[in-house]
Amino acid sequence: MAKAVREVYGTVLAELGNENKDIVVFDADLSGSTKSAIFGKAHPERFFNMGIAEQNMVATAAGISTVGKIPFVNTFTVFLTSLGLISARDQICYSNLNVKFGGAYCGMSDALDGASHHAAEDMAIMRALPNMKVIVPSDETSTRWATKFAAETYGPVYLRLSRDVYPDLYGADAGFELGKGAIVRDGSDVTVIACGLLVHKALEAAKVMEEKGVSVRVVDMYSVKPIDRELIVRCAKETGAIVTAEEHNIFGGLGSAVAEVLAYEGCGVPTEFVGIQDVFTESAPYKELLEKYGLDAEGVAAGIERVLKRK
């Protein structure tokens, strides 16, 4: 049964805490929402509520990491990657410290709280930081892997986590690797490279396009930094057109990362970007927001149709 990504994250953190006594967890007064409270209940002596003080929380994590601890810092994505940015940049990434970032409620998933709580620029920020790794899980299994990977791998890691339930995509035995993506549906006419919730919307769109005689390949690019350059080039050559789909501004996120690879590798294929079109979003039920900003299956299908006209 599908589970909320944040719930899986909190559960796995608590499990890892049983195995590794060096894991400590910080939250900025939102542990019930981020689900870091699950760790806090299991390991209260290693859980710290820092209050609404995101920069101090990240700075404290930087300090404790220098004595061998493995800190996970948690709050809403938009606050973690803005208010926590100066410490993330100048203390953690600059010194390549072993701190993990759990950005909860990514994209527009904190739907009713509006633009002040939506995160549409976080991937652009975090992937621009040297030493930072950026991972975007798309279901329970990939969230489990990403959380364990972060705990077991030295250096800064940013996990982009949603509030919502994502459908099951992978079996329990699925394999993941930093710097790789996964073809979750094969096709020959166009490739949709997506991350997070948009992987599922891309799969829905692929079914719609199949009825129109279009064969759509869907790639889950769960590792945004480093990114799977080889797979991007292969898809460009084999399908001749690329659509990127993300719950993020079209500038600086997954679409930009893919376009950079295409440019560097000289892959001149038609490309479309499905994402938030450089606007501040609104307050509304999540489903309505996805529809309004073209991030539902119909929006992805429209992107596919646009790119095919230029193929």
PDB file of N, CA and C in Angstrom, residues 116-206:
ATOM      1  N   SER A 116       4.364  31.405   0.142  1.00  0.00           N
ATOM      2  CA  SER A 116       5.362  31.545   1.201  1.00  0.00           C
ATOM      3  C   SER A 116       5.854  30.197   1.697  1.00  0.00           C
ATOM      4  N   HIS A 117       5.053  29.137   1.487  1.00  0.00           N
ATOM      5  CA  HIS A 117       5.412  27.804   1.967  1.00  0.00           C
ATOM      6  C   HIS A 117       5.679  26.818   0.824  1.00  0.00           C
ATOM      7  N   HIS A 118       5.504  27.249  -0.404  1.00  0.00           N
ATOM      8  CA  HIS A 118       5.808  26.379  -1.541  1.00  0.00           C
ATOM      9  C   HIS A 118       7.290  26.502  -1.883  1.00  0.00           C
ATOM     10  N   ALA A 119       7.871  25.406  -2.344  1.00  0.00           N
ATOM     11  CA  ALA A 119       9.301  25.391  -2.679  1.00  0.00           C
ATOM     12  C   ALA A 119       9.451  25.114  -4.170  1.00  0.00           C
ATOM     13  N   ALA A 120       9.707  26.158  -4.929  1.00  0.00           N
ATOM     14  CA  ALA A 120       9.826  26.024  -6.381  1.00  0.00           C
ATOM     15  C   ALA A 120      11.216  26.357  -6.883  1.00  0.00           C
ATOM     16  N   GLU A 121      12.140  26.602  -5.971  1.00  0.00           N
ATOM     17  CA  GLU A 121      13.489  26.989  -6.368  1.00  0.00           C
ATOM     18  C   GLU A 121      14.571  26.223  -5.615  1.00  0.00           C
ATOM     19  N   ASP A 122      14.164  25.264  -4.808  1.00  0.00           N
ATOM     20  CA  ASP A 122      15.106  24.581  -3.916  1.00  0.00           C
ATOM     21  C   ASP A 122      16.151  23.742  -4.647  1.00  0.00           C
ATOM     22  N   MET A 123      15.755  23.052  -5.717  1.00  0.00           N
ATOM     23  CA  MET A 123      16.747  22.247  -6.439  1.00  0.00           C
ATOM     24  C   MET A 123      17.792  23.138  -7.091  1.00  0.00           C
ATOM     25  N   ALA A 124      17.361  24.288  -7.606  1.00  0.00           N
ATOM     26  CA  ALA A 124      18.309  25.228  -8.206  1.00  0.00           C
ATOM     27  C   ALA A 124      19.333  25.679  -7.175  1.00  0.00           C
ATOM     28  N   ILE A 125      18.866  25.950  -5.971  1.00  0.00           N
ATOM     29  CA  ILE A 125      19.752  26.407  -4.897  1.00  0.00           C
ATOM     30  C   ILE A 125      20.713  25.308  -4.481  1.00  0.00           C
ATOM     31  N   MET A 126      20.168  24.143  -4.184  1.00  0.00           N
ATOM     32  CA  MET A 126      21.001  23.095  -3.586  1.00  0.00           C
ATOM     33  C   MET A 126      21.957  22.463  -4.591  1.00  0.00           C
ATOM     34  N   ARG A 127      21.558  22.330  -5.843  1.00  0.00           N
ATOM     35  CA  ARG A 127      22.474  21.709  -6.793  1.00  0.00           C
ATOM     36  C   ARG A 127      23.583  22.665  -7.218  1.00  0.00           C
ATOM     37  N   ALA A 128      23.445  23.949  -6.885  1.00  0.00           N
ATOM     38  CA  ALA A 128      24.502  24.913  -7.189  1.00  0.00           C
ATOM     39  C   ALA A 128      25.584  24.949  -6.112  1.00  0.00           C
ATOM     40  N   LEU A 129      25.368  24.233  -5.003  1.00  0.00           N
ATOM     41  CA  LEU A 129      26.348  24.224  -3.924  1.00  0.00           C
ATOM     42  C   LEU A 129      27.386  23.127  -4.161  1.00  0.00           C
ATOM     43  N   PRO A 130      28.666  23.456  -4.238  1.00  0.00           N
ATOM     44  CA  PRO A 130      29.696  22.425  -4.377  1.00  0.00           C
ATOM     45  C   PRO A 130      29.623  21.419  -3.235  1.00  0.00           C
ATOM     46  N   ASN A 131      29.843  20.167  -3.546  1.00  0.00           N
ATOM     47  CA  ASN A 131      29.827  19.030  -2.618  1.00  0.00           C
ATOM     48  C   ASN A 131      28.430  18.527  -2.268  1.00  0.00           C
ATOM     49  N   MET A 132      27.390  19.274  -2.587  1.00  0.00           N
ATOM     50  CA  MET A 132      26.025  18.845  -2.247  1.00  0.00           C
ATOM     51  C   MET A 132      25.507  17.829  -3.262  1.00  0.00           C
ATOM     52  N   LYS A 133      24.926  16.733  -2.752  1.00  0.00           N
ATOM     53  CA  LYS A 133      24.239  15.756  -3.591  1.00  0.00           C
ATOM     54  C   LYS A 133      22.746  15.995  -3.459  1.00  0.00           C
ATOM     55  N   VAL A 134      22.002  15.849  -4.548  1.00  0.00           N
ATOM     56  CA  VAL A 134      20.559  16.131  -4.556  1.00  0.00           C
ATOM     57  C   VAL A 134      19.807  14.894  -5.033  1.00  0.00           C
ATOM     58  N   ILE A 135      18.922  14.382  -4.177  1.00  0.00           N
ATOM     59  CA  ILE A 135      18.162  13.168  -4.481  1.00  0.00           C
ATOM     60  C   ILE A 135      16.669  13.457  -4.301  1.00  0.00           C
ATOM     61  N   VAL A 136      15.861  12.998  -5.270  1.00  0.00           N
ATOM     62  CA  VAL A 136      14.420  13.230  -5.240  1.00  0.00           C
ATOM     63  C   VAL A 136      13.695  11.890  -5.344  1.00  0.00           C
ATOM     64  N   PRO A 137      13.269  11.313  -4.225  1.00  0.00           N
ATOM     65  CA  PRO A 137      12.570  10.023  -4.269  1.00  0.00           C
ATOM     66  C   PRO A 137      11.201  10.136  -4.934  1.00  0.00           C
ATOM     67  N   SER A 138      10.745   9.015  -5.495  1.00  0.00           N
ATOM     68  CA  SER A 138       9.456   9.006  -6.194  1.00  0.00           C
ATOM     69  C   SER A 138       8.467   8.004  -5.614  1.00  0.00           C
ATOM     70  N   ASP A 139       8.870   7.233  -4.600  1.00  0.00           N
ATOM     71  CA  ASP A 139       7.934   6.322  -3.945  1.00  0.00           C
ATOM     72  C   ASP A 139       8.558   5.824  -2.642  1.00  0.00           C
ATOM     73  N   GLU A 140       7.891   4.876  -1.997  1.00  0.00           N
ATOM     74  CA  GLU A 140       8.379   4.370  -0.719  1.00  0.00           C
ATOM     75  C   GLU A 140       9.751   3.731  -0.842  1.00  0.00           C
ATOM     76  N   THR A 141       9.941   2.874  -1.833  1.00  0.00           N
ATOM     77  CA  THR A 141      11.200   2.144  -1.967  1.00  0.00           C
ATOM     78  C   THR A 141      12.373   3.080  -2.225  1.00  0.00           C
ATOM     79  N   SER A 142      12.184   4.042  -3.105  1.00  0.00           N
ATOM     80  CA  SER A 142      13.281   4.971  -3.392  1.00  0.00           C
ATOM     81  C   SER A 142      13.542   5.905  -2.215  1.00  0.00           C
ATOM     82  N   THR A 143      12.514   6.210  -1.426  1.00  0.00           N
ATOM     83  CA  THR A 143      12.715   7.027  -0.228  1.00  0.00           C
ATOM     84  C   THR A 143      13.535   6.268   0.806  1.00  0.00           C
ATOM     85  N   ARG A 144      13.242   4.973   0.946  1.00  0.00           N
ATOM     86  CA  ARG A 144      14.029   4.143   1.865  1.00  0.00           C
ATOM     87  C   ARG A 144      15.502   4.133   1.445  1.00  0.00           C
ATOM     88  N   TRP A 145      15.724   3.918   0.158  1.00  0.00           N
ATOM     89  CA  TRP A 145      17.108   3.888  -0.322  1.00  0.00           C
ATOM     90  C   TRP A 145      17.788   5.227  -0.085  1.00  0.00           C
ATOM     91  N   ALA A 146      17.100   6.321  -0.441  1.00  0.00           N
ATOM     92  CA  ALA A 146      17.715   7.642  -0.349  1.00  0.00           C
ATOM     93  C   ALA A 146      18.093   7.988   1.087  1.00  0.00           C
ATOM     94  N   THR A 147      17.232   7.643   2.027  1.00  0.00           N
ATOM     95  CA  THR A 147      17.507   7.949   3.430  1.00  0.00           C
ATOM     96  C   THR A 147      18.690   7.131   3.938  1.00  0.00           C
ATOM     97  N   LYS A 148      18.719   5.851   3.590  1.00  0.00           N
ATOM     98  CA  LYS A 148      19.841   5.002   3.992  1.00  0.00           C
ATOM     99  C   LYS A 148      21.131   5.456   3.314  1.00  0.00           C
ATOM    100  N   PHE A 149      21.042   5.805   2.041  1.00  0.00           N
ATOM    101  CA  PHE A 149      22.218   6.284   1.328  1.00  0.00           C
ATOM    102  C   PHE A 149      22.796   7.513   2.013  1.00  0.00           C
ATOM    103  N   ALA A 150      21.931   8.439   2.388  1.00  0.00           N
ATOM    104  CA  ALA A 150      22.390   9.661   3.041  1.00  0.00           C
ATOM    105  C   ALA A 150      23.118   9.348   4.341  1.00  0.00           C
ATOM    106  N   ALA A 151      22.578   8.418   5.105  1.00  0.00           N
ATOM    107  CA  ALA A 151      23.180   8.080   6.397  1.00  0.00           C
ATOM    108  C   ALA A 151      24.523   7.373   6.241  1.00  0.00           C
ATOM    109  N   GLU A 152      24.655   6.607   5.171  1.00  0.00           N
ATOM    110  CA  GLU A 152      25.843   5.756   5.006  1.00  0.00           C
ATOM    111  C   GLU A 152      26.934   6.386   4.156  1.00  0.00           C
ATOM    112  N   THR A 153      26.662   7.529   3.528  1.00  0.00           N
ATOM    113  CA  THR A 153      27.603   8.149   2.600  1.00  0.00           C
ATOM    114  C   THR A 153      28.100   9.465   3.160  1.00  0.00           C
ATOM    115  N   TYR A 154      29.403   9.659   3.187  1.00  0.00           N
ATOM    116  CA  TYR A 154      29.954  10.888   3.762  1.00  0.00           C
ATOM    117  C   TYR A 154      29.656  12.089   2.863  1.00  0.00           C
ATOM    118  N   GLY A 155      29.369  13.212   3.497  1.00  0.00           N
ATOM    119  CA  GLY A 155      29.210  14.474   2.793  1.00  0.00           C
ATOM    120  C   GLY A 155      27.787  14.984   2.806  1.00  0.00           C
ATOM    121  N   PRO A 156      27.589  16.230   2.370  1.00  0.00           N
ATOM    122  CA  PRO A 156      26.259  16.834   2.364  1.00  0.00           C
ATOM    123  C   PRO A 156      25.332  16.146   1.361  1.00  0.00           C
ATOM    124  N   VAL A 157      24.114  15.843   1.799  1.00  0.00           N
ATOM    125  CA  VAL A 157      23.099  15.239   0.937  1.00  0.00           C
ATOM    126  C   VAL A 157      21.782  15.959   1.181  1.00  0.00           C
ATOM    127  N   TYR A 158      21.116  16.341   0.094  1.00  0.00           N
ATOM    128  CA  TYR A 158      19.804  16.975   0.184  1.00  0.00           C
ATOM    129  C   TYR A 158      18.745  16.012  -0.338  1.00  0.00           C
ATOM    130  N   LEU A 159      17.779  15.685   0.518  1.00  0.00           N
ATOM    131  CA  LEU A 159      16.658  14.834   0.136  1.00  0.00           C
ATOM    132  C   LEU A 159      15.432  15.711  -0.063  1.00  0.00           C
ATOM    133  N   ARG A 160      14.874  15.683  -1.266  1.00  0.00           N
ATOM    134  CA  ARG A 160      13.686  16.492  -1.575  1.00  0.00           C
ATOM    135  C   ARG A 160      12.451  15.622  -1.338  1.00  0.00           C
ATOM    136  N   LEU A 161      11.728  15.918  -0.272  1.00  0.00           N
ATOM    137  CA  LEU A 161      10.648  15.059   0.200  1.00  0.00           C
ATOM    138  C   LEU A 161       9.302  15.759   0.107  1.00  0.00           C
ATOM    139  N   SER A 162       8.272  14.994  -0.197  1.00  0.00           N
ATOM    140  CA  SER A 162       6.941  15.556  -0.353  1.00  0.00           C
ATOM    141  C   SER A 162       6.074  15.291   0.864  1.00  0.00           C
ATOM    142  N   ARG A 163       5.055  16.078   0.989  1.00  0.00           N
ATOM    143  CA  ARG A 163       4.034  15.838   2.007  1.00  0.00           C
ATOM    144  C   ARG A 163       3.146  14.669   1.624  1.00  0.00           C
ATOM    145  N   ASP A 164       2.991  14.439   0.340  1.00  0.00           N
ATOM    146  CA  ASP A 164       1.925  13.587  -0.161  1.00  0.00           C
ATOM    147  C   ASP A 164       2.278  12.102  -0.244  1.00  0.00           C
ATOM    148  N   VAL A 165       1.238  11.324  -0.467  1.00  0.00           N
ATOM    149  CA  VAL A 165       1.386   9.900  -0.766  1.00  0.00           C
ATOM    150  C   VAL A 165       1.740   9.753  -2.238  1.00  0.00           C
ATOM    151  N   TYR A 166       2.816   9.011  -2.529  1.00  0.00           N
ATOM    152  CA  TYR A 166       3.168   8.686  -3.906  1.00  0.00           C
ATOM    153  C   TYR A 166       2.809   7.226  -4.159  1.00  0.00           C
ATOM    154  N   PRO A 167       2.259   6.907  -5.317  1.00  0.00           N
ATOM    155  CA  PRO A 167       1.961   5.494  -5.626  1.00  0.00           C
ATOM    156  C   PRO A 167       3.235   4.653  -5.623  1.00  0.00           C
ATOM    157  N   ASP A 168       3.084   3.372  -5.367  1.00  0.00           N
ATOM    158  CA  ASP A 168       4.222   2.459  -5.448  1.00  0.00           C
ATOM    159  C   ASP A 168       4.723   2.405  -6.885  1.00  0.00           C
ATOM    160  N   LEU A 169       6.027   2.426  -7.043  1.00  0.00           N
ATOM    161  CA  LEU A 169       6.641   2.389  -8.366  1.00  0.00           C
ATOM    162  C   LEU A 169       7.637   1.244  -8.492  1.00  0.00           C
ATOM    163  N   TYR A 170       8.403   1.010  -7.429  1.00  0.00           N
ATOM    164  CA  TYR A 170       9.459  -0.001  -7.449  1.00  0.00           C
ATOM    165  C   TYR A 170       9.143  -1.136  -6.480  1.00  0.00           C
ATOM    166  N   GLY A 171       9.635  -2.325  -6.819  1.00  0.00           N
ATOM    167  CA  GLY A 171       9.573  -3.440  -5.897  1.00  0.00           C
ATOM    168  C   GLY A 171      10.612  -3.289  -4.800  1.00  0.00           C
ATOM    169  N   ALA A 172      10.460  -4.058  -3.746  1.00  0.00           N
ATOM    170  CA  ALA A 172      11.359  -3.946  -2.595  1.00  0.00           C
ATOM    171  C   ALA A 172      12.803  -4.272  -2.943  1.00  0.00           C
ATOM    172  N   ASP A 173      13.010  -5.032  -4.014  1.00  0.00           N
ATOM    173  CA  ASP A 173      14.366  -5.442  -4.392  1.00  0.00           C
ATOM    174  C   ASP A 173      14.995  -4.536  -5.451  1.00  0.00           C
ATOM    175  N   ALA A 174      14.361  -3.406  -5.735  1.00  0.00           N
ATOM    176  CA  ALA A 174      14.887  -2.492  -6.761  1.00  0.00           C
ATOM    177  C   ALA A 174      16.245  -1.944  -6.339  1.00  0.00           C
ATOM    178  N   GLY A 175      17.107  -1.710  -7.317  1.00  0.00           N
ATOM    179  CA  GLY A 175      18.434  -1.173  -7.041  1.00  0.00           C
ATOM    180  C   GLY A 175      18.535   0.281  -7.473  1.00  0.00           C
ATOM    181  N   PHE A 176      19.199   1.077  -6.655  1.00  0.00           N
ATOM    182  CA  PHE A 176      19.391   2.492  -6.962  1.00  0.00           C
ATOM    183  C   PHE A 176      20.871   2.831  -6.802  1.00  0.00           C
ATOM    184  N   GLU A 177      21.270   3.918  -7.463  1.00  0.00           N
ATOM    185  CA  GLU A 177      22.676   4.311  -7.403  1.00  0.00           C
ATOM    186  C   GLU A 177      22.772   5.812  -7.605  1.00  0.00           C
ATOM    187  N   LEU A 178      23.579   6.469  -6.786  1.00  0.00           N
ATOM    188  CA  LEU A 178      23.791   7.897  -6.966  1.00  0.00           C
ATOM    189  C   LEU A 178      24.345   8.156  -8.367  1.00  0.00           C
ATOM    190  N   GLY A 179      23.826   9.197  -9.020  1.00  0.00           N
ATOM    191  CA  GLY A 179      24.289   9.531 -10.355  1.00  0.00           C
ATOM    192  C   GLY A 179      23.623   8.746 -11.456  1.00  0.00           C
ATOM    193  N   LYS A 180      22.567   8.006 -11.109  1.00  0.00           N
ATOM    194  CA  LYS A 180      21.842   7.218 -12.092  1.00  0.00           C
ATOM    195  C   LYS A 180      20.355   7.589 -12.105  1.00  0.00           C
ATOM    196  N   GLY A 181      19.704   7.281 -13.222  1.00  0.00           N
ATOM    197  CA  GLY A 181      18.263   7.358 -13.332  1.00  0.00           C
ATOM    198  C   GLY A 181      17.745   5.996 -13.729  1.00  0.00           C
ATOM    199  N   ALA A 182      16.438   5.835 -13.782  1.00  0.00           N
ATOM    200  CA  ALA A 182      15.848   4.536 -14.113  1.00  0.00           C
ATOM    201  C   ALA A 182      14.768   4.706 -15.174  1.00  0.00           C
ATOM    202  N   ILE A 183      14.819   3.868 -16.205  1.00  0.00           N
ATOM    203  CA  ILE A 183      13.733   3.834 -17.189  1.00  0.00           C
ATOM    204  C   ILE A 183      12.596   3.035 -16.581  1.00  0.00           C
ATOM    205  N   VAL A 184      11.479   3.706 -16.289  1.00  0.00           N
ATOM    206  CA  VAL A 184      10.347   3.033 -15.653  1.00  0.00           C
ATOM    207  C   VAL A 184       9.251   2.681 -16.659  1.00  0.00           C
ATOM    208  N   ARG A 185       9.388   3.173 -17.881  1.00  0.00           N
ATOM    209  CA  ARG A 185       8.524   2.775 -18.995  1.00  0.00           C
ATOM    210  C   ARG A 185       9.311   3.013 -20.270  1.00  0.00           C
ATOM    211  N   ASP A 186       9.379   2.023 -21.135  1.00  0.00           N
ATOM    212  CA  ASP A 186      10.142   2.207 -22.362  1.00  0.00           C
ATOM    213  C   ASP A 186       9.255   2.759 -23.466  1.00  0.00           C
ATOM    214  N   GLY A 187       9.885   3.426 -24.410  1.00  0.00           N
ATOM    215  CA  GLY A 187       9.180   4.010 -25.540  1.00  0.00           C
ATOM    216  C   GLY A 187      10.180   4.470 -26.576  1.00  0.00           C
ATOM    217  N   SER A 188       9.699   4.818 -27.760  1.00  0.00           N
ATOM    218  CA  SER A 188      10.612   5.102 -28.864  1.00  0.00           C
ATOM    219  C   SER A 188      10.441   6.480 -29.508  1.00  0.00           C
ATOM    220  N   ASP A 189       9.337   7.191 -29.229  1.00  0.00           N
ATOM    221  CA  ASP A 189       9.075   8.450 -29.924  1.00  0.00           C
ATOM    222  C   ASP A 189       9.552   9.678 -29.167  1.00  0.00           C
ATOM    223  N   VAL A 190       9.562   9.617 -27.855  1.00  0.00           N
ATOM    224  CA  VAL A 190       9.922  10.761 -27.023  1.00  0.00           C
ATOM    225  C   VAL A 190      10.242  10.242 -25.622  1.00  0.00           C
ATOM    226  N   THR A 191      11.124  10.953 -24.917  1.00  0.00           N
ATOM    227  CA  THR A 191      11.449  10.594 -23.535  1.00  0.00           C
ATOM    228  C   THR A 191      10.996  11.697 -22.601  1.00  0.00           C
ATOM    229  N   VAL A 192      10.297  11.328 -21.540  1.00  0.00           N
ATOM    230  CA  VAL A 192       9.989  12.255 -20.459  1.00  0.00           C
ATOM    231  C   VAL A 192      10.919  11.931 -19.291  1.00  0.00           C
ATOM    232  N   ILE A 193      11.738  12.891 -18.928  1.00  0.00           N
ATOM    233  CA  ILE A 193      12.632  12.744 -17.775  1.00  0.00           C
ATOM    234  C   ILE A 193      12.023  13.531 -16.624  1.00  0.00           C
ATOM    235  N   ALA A 194      11.655  12.829 -15.567  1.00  0.00           N
ATOM    236  CA  ALA A 194      10.914  13.445 -14.470  1.00  0.00           C
ATOM    237  C   ALA A 194      11.529  13.075 -13.134  1.00  0.00           C
ATOM    238  N   CYS A 195      11.046  13.720 -12.079  1.00  0.00           N
ATOM    239  CA  CYS A 195      11.460  13.358 -10.724  1.00  0.00           C
ATOM    240  C   CYS A 195      10.287  13.562  -9.778  1.00  0.00           C
ATOM    241  N   GLY A 196      10.328  12.819  -8.663  1.00  0.00           N
ATOM    242  CA  GLY A 196       9.283  12.965  -7.654  1.00  0.00           C
ATOM    243  C   GLY A 196       7.906  12.610  -8.166  1.00  0.00           C
ATOM    244  N   LEU A 197       6.912  13.380  -7.753  1.00  0.00           N
ATOM    245  CA  LEU A 197       5.527  13.119  -8.150  1.00  0.00           C
ATOM    246  C   LEU A 197       5.341  13.124  -9.653  1.00  0.00           C
ATOM    247  N   LEU A 198       6.129  13.931 -10.359  1.00  0.00           N
ATOM    248  CA  LEU A 198       5.943  14.056 -11.806  1.00  0.00           C
ATOM    249  C   LEU A 198       6.315  12.794 -12.559  1.00  0.00           C
ATOM    250  N   VAL A 199       7.043  11.874 -11.941  1.00  0.00           N
ATOM    251  CA  VAL A 199       7.274  10.574 -12.573  1.00  0.00           C
ATOM    252  C   VAL A 199       5.928   9.875 -12.766  1.00  0.00           C
ATOM    253  N   HIS A 200       5.092   9.922 -11.755  1.00  0.00           N
ATOM    254  CA  HIS A 200       3.785   9.269 -11.828  1.00  0.00           C
ATOM    255  C   HIS A 200       2.868   9.984 -12.820  1.00  0.00           C
ATOM    256  N   LYS A 201       2.936  11.302 -12.854  1.00  0.00           N
ATOM    257  CA  LYS A 201       2.133  12.047 -13.822  1.00  0.00           C
ATOM    258  C   LYS A 201       2.611  11.760 -15.243  1.00  0.00           C
ATOM    259  N   ALA A 202       3.920  11.581 -15.409  1.00  0.00           N
ATOM    260  CA  ALA A 202       4.459  11.241 -16.727  1.00  0.00           C
ATOM    261  C   ALA A 202       3.985   9.865 -17.178  1.00  0.00           C
ATOM    262  N   LEU A 203       3.916   8.926 -16.244  1.00  0.00           N
ATOM    263  CA  LEU A 203       3.413   7.591 -16.591  1.00  0.00           C
ATOM    264  C   LEU A 203       1.946   7.644 -16.999  1.00  0.00           C
ATOM    265  N   GLU A 204       1.179   8.463 -16.321  1.00  0.00           N
ATOM    266  CA  GLU A 204      -0.232   8.636 -16.705  1.00  0.00           C
ATOM    267  C   GLU A 204      -0.326   9.267 -18.088  1.00  0.00           C
ATOM    268  N   ALA A 205       0.518  10.266 -18.335  1.00  0.00           N
ATOM    269  CA  ALA A 205       0.513  10.931 -19.638  1.00  0.00           C
ATOM    270  C   ALA A 205       0.923   9.965 -20.745  1.00  0.00           C
ATOM    271  N   ALA A 206       1.868   9.089 -20.442  1.00  0.00           N
ATOM    272  CA  ALA A 206       2.324   8.117 -21.437  1.00  0.00           C
ATOM    273  C   ALA A 206       1.190   7.208 -21.882  1.00  0.00           C
TER     274      ALA A 206
END
